[in-house]
Coordinates of C-alpha atoms and ligand atoms in Angstrom, one line a residue:
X1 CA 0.0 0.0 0.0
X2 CA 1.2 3.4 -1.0
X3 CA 2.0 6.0 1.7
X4 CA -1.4 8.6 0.8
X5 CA 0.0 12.7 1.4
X6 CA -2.8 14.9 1.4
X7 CA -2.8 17.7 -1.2
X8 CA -4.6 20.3 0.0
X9 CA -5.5 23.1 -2.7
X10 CA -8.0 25.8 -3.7
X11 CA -7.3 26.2 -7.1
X12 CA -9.4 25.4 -9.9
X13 CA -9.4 21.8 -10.8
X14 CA -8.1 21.3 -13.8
X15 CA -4.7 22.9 -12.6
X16 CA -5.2 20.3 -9.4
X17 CA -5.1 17.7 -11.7
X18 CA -2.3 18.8 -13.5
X19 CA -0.4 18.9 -10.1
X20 CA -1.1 15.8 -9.0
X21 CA -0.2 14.1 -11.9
X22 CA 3.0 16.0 -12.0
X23 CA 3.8 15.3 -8.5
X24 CA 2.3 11.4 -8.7
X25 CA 5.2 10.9 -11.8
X26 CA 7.8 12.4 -9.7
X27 CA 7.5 10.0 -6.6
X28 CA 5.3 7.4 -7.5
X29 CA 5.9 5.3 -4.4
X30 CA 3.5 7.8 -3.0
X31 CA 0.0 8.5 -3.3
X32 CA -1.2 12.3 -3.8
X33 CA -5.0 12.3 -2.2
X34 CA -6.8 15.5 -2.4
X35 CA -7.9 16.5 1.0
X36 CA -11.4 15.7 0.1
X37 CA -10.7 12.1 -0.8
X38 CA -8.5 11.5 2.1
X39 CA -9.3 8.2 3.7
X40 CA -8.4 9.2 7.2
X41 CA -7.5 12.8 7.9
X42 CA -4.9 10.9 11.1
X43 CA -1.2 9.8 11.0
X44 CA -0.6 12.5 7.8
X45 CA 2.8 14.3 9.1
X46 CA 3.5 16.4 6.0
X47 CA 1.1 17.5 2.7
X48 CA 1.6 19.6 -0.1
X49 CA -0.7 22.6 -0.4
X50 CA -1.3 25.6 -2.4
X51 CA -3.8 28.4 -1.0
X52 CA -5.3 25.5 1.4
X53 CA -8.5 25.3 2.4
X54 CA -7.7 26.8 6.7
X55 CA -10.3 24.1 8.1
X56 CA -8.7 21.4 5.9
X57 CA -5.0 22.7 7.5
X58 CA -7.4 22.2 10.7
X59 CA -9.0 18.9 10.0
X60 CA -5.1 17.1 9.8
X61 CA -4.2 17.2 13.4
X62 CA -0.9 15.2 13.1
X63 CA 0.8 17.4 10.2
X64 CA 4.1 18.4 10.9
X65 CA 5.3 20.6 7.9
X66 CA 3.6 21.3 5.0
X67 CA 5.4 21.7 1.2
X68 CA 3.7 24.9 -0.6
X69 CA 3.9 25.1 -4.1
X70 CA 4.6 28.8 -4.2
X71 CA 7.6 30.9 -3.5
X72 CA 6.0 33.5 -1.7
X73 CA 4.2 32.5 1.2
X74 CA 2.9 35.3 3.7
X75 CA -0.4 33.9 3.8
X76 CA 0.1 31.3 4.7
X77 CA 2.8 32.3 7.7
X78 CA -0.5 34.2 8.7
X79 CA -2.6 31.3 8.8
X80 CA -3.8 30.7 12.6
X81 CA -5.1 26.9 11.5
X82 CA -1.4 25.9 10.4
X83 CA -0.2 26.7 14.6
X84 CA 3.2 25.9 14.7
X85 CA 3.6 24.2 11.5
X86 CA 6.6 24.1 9.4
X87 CA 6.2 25.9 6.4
X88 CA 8.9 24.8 3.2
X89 CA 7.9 27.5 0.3
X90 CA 9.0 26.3 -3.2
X91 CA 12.8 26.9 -4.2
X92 CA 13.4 26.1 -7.4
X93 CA 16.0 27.1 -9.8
X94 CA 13.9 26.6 -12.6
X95 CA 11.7 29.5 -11.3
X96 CA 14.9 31.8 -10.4
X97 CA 15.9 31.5 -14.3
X98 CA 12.3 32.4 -15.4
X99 CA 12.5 35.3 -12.5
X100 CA 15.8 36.7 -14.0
X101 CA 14.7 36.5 -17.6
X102 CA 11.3 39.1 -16.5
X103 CA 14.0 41.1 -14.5
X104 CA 16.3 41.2 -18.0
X105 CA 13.2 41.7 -19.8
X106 CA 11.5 44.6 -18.3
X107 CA 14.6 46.5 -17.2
X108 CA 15.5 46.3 -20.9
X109 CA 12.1 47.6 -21.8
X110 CA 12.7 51.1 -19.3
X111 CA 16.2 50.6 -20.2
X112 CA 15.8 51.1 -24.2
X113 CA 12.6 53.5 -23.4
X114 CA 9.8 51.1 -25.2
X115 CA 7.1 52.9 -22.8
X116 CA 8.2 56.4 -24.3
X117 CA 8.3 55.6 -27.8
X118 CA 5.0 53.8 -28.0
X119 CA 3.5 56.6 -26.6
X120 CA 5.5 59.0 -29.1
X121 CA 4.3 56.9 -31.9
X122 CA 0.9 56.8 -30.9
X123 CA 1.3 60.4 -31.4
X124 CA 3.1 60.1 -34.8
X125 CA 6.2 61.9 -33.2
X126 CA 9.3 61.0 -35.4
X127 CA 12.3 61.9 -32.4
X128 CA 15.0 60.1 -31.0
X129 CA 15.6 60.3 -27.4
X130 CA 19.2 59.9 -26.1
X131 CA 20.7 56.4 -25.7
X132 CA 22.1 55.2 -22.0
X133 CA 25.0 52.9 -22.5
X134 CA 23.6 49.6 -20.1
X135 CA 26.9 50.3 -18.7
X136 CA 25.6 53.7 -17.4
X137 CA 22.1 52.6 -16.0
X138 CA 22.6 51.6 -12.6
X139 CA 19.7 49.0 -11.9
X140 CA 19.4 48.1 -7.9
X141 CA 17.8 44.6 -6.6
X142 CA 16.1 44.9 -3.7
X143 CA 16.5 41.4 -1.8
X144 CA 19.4 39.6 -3.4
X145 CA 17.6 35.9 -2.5
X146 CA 17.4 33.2 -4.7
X147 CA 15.3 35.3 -7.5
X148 CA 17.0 38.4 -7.1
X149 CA 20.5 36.8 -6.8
X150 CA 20.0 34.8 -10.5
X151 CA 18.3 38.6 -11.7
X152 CA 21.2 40.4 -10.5
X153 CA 23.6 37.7 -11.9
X154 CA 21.3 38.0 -15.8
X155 CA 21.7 42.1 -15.2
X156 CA 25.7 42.1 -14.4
X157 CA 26.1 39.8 -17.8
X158 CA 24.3 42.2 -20.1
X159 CA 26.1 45.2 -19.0
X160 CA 24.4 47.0 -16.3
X161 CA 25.7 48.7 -13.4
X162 CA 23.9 46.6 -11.0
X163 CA 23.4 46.7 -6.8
X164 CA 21.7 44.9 -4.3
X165 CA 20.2 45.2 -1.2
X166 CA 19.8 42.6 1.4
X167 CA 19.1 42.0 5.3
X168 CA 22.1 40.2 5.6
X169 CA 26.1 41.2 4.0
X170 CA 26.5 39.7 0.2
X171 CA 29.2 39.0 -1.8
X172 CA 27.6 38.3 -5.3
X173 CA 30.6 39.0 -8.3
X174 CA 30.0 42.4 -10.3
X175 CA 27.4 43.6 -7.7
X176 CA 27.6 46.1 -5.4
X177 CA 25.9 44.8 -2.7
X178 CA 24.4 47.0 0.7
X179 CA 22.2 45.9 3.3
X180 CA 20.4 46.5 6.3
X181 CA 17.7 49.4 6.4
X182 CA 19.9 52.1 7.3
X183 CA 22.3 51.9 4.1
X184 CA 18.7 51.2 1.7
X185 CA 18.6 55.6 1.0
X186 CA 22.1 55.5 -0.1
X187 CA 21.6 52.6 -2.6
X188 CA 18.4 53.7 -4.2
X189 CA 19.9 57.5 -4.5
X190 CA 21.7 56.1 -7.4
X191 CA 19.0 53.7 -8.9
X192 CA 17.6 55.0 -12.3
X193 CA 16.0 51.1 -12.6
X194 CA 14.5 49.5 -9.0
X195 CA 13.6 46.1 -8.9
X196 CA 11.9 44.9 -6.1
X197 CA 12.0 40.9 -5.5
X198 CA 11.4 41.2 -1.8
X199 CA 8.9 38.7 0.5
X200 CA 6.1 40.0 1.7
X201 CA 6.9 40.4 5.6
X202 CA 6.5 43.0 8.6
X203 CA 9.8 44.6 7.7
X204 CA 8.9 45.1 3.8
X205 CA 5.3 46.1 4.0
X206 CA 5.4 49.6 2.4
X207 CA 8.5 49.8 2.2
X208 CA 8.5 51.4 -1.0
X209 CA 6.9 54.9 -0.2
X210 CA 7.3 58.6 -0.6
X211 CA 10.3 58.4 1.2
X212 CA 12.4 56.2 -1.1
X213 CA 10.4 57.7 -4.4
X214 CA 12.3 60.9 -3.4
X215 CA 15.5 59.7 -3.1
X216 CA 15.4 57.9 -6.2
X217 CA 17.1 60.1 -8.8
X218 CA 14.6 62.4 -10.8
X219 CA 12.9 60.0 -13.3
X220 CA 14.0 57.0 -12.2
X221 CA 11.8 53.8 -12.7
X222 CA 10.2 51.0 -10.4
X223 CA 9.7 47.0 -11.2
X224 CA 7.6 45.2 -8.8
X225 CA 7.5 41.4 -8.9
X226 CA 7.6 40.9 -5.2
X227 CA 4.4 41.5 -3.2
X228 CA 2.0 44.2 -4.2
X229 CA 1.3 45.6 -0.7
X230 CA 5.4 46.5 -0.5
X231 CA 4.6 49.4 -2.5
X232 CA 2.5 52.1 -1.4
X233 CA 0.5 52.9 -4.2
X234 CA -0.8 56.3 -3.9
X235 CA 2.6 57.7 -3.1
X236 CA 3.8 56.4 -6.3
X237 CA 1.0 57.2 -8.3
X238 CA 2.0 60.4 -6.6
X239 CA 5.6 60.4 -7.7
X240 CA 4.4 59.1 -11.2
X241 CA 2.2 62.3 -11.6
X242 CA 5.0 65.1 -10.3
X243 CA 7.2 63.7 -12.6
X244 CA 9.9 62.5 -9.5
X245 CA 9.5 58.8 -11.4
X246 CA 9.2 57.7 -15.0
X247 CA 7.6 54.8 -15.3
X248 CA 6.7 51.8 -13.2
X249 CA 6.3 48.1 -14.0
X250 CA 3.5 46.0 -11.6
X251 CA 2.9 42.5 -11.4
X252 CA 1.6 42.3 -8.1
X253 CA -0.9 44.1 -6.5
X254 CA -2.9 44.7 -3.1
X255 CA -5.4 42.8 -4.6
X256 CA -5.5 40.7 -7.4
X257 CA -6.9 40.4 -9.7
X258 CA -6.3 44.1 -10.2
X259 CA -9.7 45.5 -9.2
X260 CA -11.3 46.8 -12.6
X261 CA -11.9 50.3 -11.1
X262 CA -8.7 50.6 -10.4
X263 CA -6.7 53.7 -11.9
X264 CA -3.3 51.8 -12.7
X265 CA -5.3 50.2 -15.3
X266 CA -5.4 53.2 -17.4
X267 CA -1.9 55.4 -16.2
X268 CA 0.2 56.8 -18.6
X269 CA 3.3 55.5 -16.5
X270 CA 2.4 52.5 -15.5
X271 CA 3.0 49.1 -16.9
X272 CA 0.4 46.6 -15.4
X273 CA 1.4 42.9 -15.4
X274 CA -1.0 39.9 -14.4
X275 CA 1.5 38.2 -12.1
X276 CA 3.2 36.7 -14.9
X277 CA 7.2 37.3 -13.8
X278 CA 7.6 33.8 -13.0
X279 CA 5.2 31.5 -13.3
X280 CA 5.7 27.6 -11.6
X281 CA 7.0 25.0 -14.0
X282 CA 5.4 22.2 -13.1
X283 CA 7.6 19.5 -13.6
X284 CA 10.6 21.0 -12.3
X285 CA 8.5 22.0 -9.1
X286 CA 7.0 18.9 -8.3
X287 CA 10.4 17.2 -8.5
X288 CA 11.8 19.9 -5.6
X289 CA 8.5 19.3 -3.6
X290 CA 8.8 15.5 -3.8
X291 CA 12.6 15.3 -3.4
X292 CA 11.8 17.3 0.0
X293 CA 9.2 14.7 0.8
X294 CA 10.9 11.5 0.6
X295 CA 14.0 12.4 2.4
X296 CA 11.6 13.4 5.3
X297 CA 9.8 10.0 4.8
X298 CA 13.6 8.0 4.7
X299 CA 15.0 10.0 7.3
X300 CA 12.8 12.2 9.3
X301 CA 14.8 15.6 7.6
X302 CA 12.2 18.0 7.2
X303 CA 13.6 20.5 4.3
X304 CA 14.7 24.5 5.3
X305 CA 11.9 25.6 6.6
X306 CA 10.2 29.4 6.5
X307 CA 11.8 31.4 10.0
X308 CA 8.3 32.9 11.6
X309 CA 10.6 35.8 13.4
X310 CA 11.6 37.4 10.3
X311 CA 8.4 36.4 8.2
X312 CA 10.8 34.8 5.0
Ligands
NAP401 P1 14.5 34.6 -0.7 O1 15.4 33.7 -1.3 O2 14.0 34.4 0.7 O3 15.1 36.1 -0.8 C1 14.5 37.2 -0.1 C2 15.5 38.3 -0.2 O4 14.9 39.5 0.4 C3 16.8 38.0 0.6 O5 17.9 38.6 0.0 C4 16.5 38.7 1.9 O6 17.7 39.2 2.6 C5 15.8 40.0 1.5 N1 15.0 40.6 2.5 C6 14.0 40.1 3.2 N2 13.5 40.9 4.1 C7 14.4 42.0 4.1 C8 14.5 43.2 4.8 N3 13.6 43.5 5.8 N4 15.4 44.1 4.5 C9 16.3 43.8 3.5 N5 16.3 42.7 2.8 C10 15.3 41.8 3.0 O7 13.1 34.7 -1.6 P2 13.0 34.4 -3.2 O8 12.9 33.0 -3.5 O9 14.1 35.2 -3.9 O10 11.6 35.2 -3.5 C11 11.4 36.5 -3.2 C12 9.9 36.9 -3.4 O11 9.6 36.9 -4.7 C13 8.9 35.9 -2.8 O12 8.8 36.0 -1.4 C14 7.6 36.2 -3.6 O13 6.9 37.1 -2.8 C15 8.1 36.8 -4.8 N6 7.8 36.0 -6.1 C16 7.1 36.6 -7.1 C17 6.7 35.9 -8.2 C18 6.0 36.6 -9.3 O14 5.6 35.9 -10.3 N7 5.7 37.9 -9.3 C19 7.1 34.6 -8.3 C20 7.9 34.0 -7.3 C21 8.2 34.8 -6.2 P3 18.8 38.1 3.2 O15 19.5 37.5 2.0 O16 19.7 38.9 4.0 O17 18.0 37.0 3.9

């Protein structure tokens, strides 16, 4: 009889099914049950989940840690059913090569002015605004983790001037690294590109705000594709519309989808994104998830888990 791990997910079911096929061909000495079809809810130590179902979390009263399919995963952290549950949010390479590729791609997009000269040619204005060398755009990371590390790393190789902030020291090769909140002014006074791959997490919540948006060099430009509420929105629309910033990139937002009220729909300088930086690749994700899972079943070694002091 197979071992039966409970996958507890709200998310529609076709992309259920998907996952638990994925995850049934990478360890097929297990069984993947979705929490409805469990047999017994007892004796399950670990389970994967994405967006669970609290009174599921609730319903399993011998779980242990849990594998989450997502990188990010405040909501879980805040999730009174899970107690004192260990959390292990996806790392996967995989998704740190898709995340670096949207940090490459948008920053070249500010970088080579595509926002300016669609807007000039939907005004049938022939002019050429003056090219910046990469060498001479200074693009900072804010957090320098696995996704910001690989975006940094993509950045440095095509040319850029490139920093990064962290809450620990960083040595990363052609970056200039700072960290710790007291040196973040005197990194993002020289950022004409800001990319923000930050977790969501008491620390970062609105961290991005009038006071940073004026220290940013005038008509600089922000990327967002860490967690919307990072960013406090009216300040920036605010910094958007005095001209202090250029142009911002979102693919996250306080609420998502973006409501369709919402006036970053239609801004002039701002790029809105669906949450499409870095999507999950399946395969490669359900390996990572299932590697973690059988070395806890051979040897009781739950994988790095999510530290609940620091909220990452
Ligand atoms: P990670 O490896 O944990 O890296 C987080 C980085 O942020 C680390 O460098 C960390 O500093 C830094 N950091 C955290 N709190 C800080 C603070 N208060 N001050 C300064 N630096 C701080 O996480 P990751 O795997 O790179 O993922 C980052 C985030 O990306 C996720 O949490 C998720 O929200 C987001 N994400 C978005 C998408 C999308 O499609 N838009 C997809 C995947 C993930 P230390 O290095 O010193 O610890």
């Amino acid at each position: 009889v197979k071992a039966q791990v409970p996958f507890v997910a709200n998310i529609s079911a076709p992309e259920a099914a998907d996952w638990l096929q994925a995850l049934g061909n990478a360890m097929p000495e297990a069984e993947f049950v979705p929490f409805e079809s469990l047999s017994t809810t007892k004796g399950h130590k670990a389970a994967v989940v994405a967006n669970p179902d609290p009174n599921a979390i609730k319903a399993l009263p011998d779980l242990v840690w849990v594998q989450s399919l997502w990188a990010g995963v405040e909501k879980l952290l805040h999730e009174p059913t899970l107690g004192s549950v260990g959390i292990s949010r996806l790392v996967d390479p995989a998704l740190a090569t898709t995340m670096a590729e949207a940090a490459l791609a948008w920053t070249l997009y500010l970088h080579r002015d595509m926002p300016g000269y669609r807007d000039q040619q939907n005004k049938k204005c022939w002019q050429q605004l003056p090219y910046v060398p990469a060498a001479k755009r200074r693009v900072g990371i804010l957090g320098v983790g696995k996704l910001g590390t690989a975006a940094a790393n993509a950045l440095v190789q095509t040319g850029f001037d490139v920093m990064g902030w962290s809450r620990q020291e960083k040595n990363i090769p052609g970056v200039r690294c700072f960290s710790g909140t007291e040196n973040l002014p005197e990194m993002v006074g020289q950022c004409d590109i800001l990319v923000c791959l930050l977790p969501l997490t008491p620390a970062t919540r609105c961290l991005l705000g009038e006071a940073t948006f004026t220290k940013m060099p005038q008509g600089a430009a922000l990327i967002n594709f860490g967690r919307g509420p990072i960013v406090d929105t009216a300040a920036l629309m605010q910094a958007l519309d005095n001209g202090s910033l250029n142009h911002a990139v979102l693919d996250v937002f306080d609420q998502e989808p973006l409501e369709e009220n919402s006036p970053l729909w239609h801004h002039a300088k701002i790029t809105v994104l669906p949450h499409i930086s870095a999507p999950t690749t399946l395969e490669t994700a359900a390996k990572i998830a299932c590697e973690n899972l059988r070395t806890y079943f051979n040897t009781d070694e739950m994988p790095q888990l999510v530290n609940r002091t620091t909220g990452y």
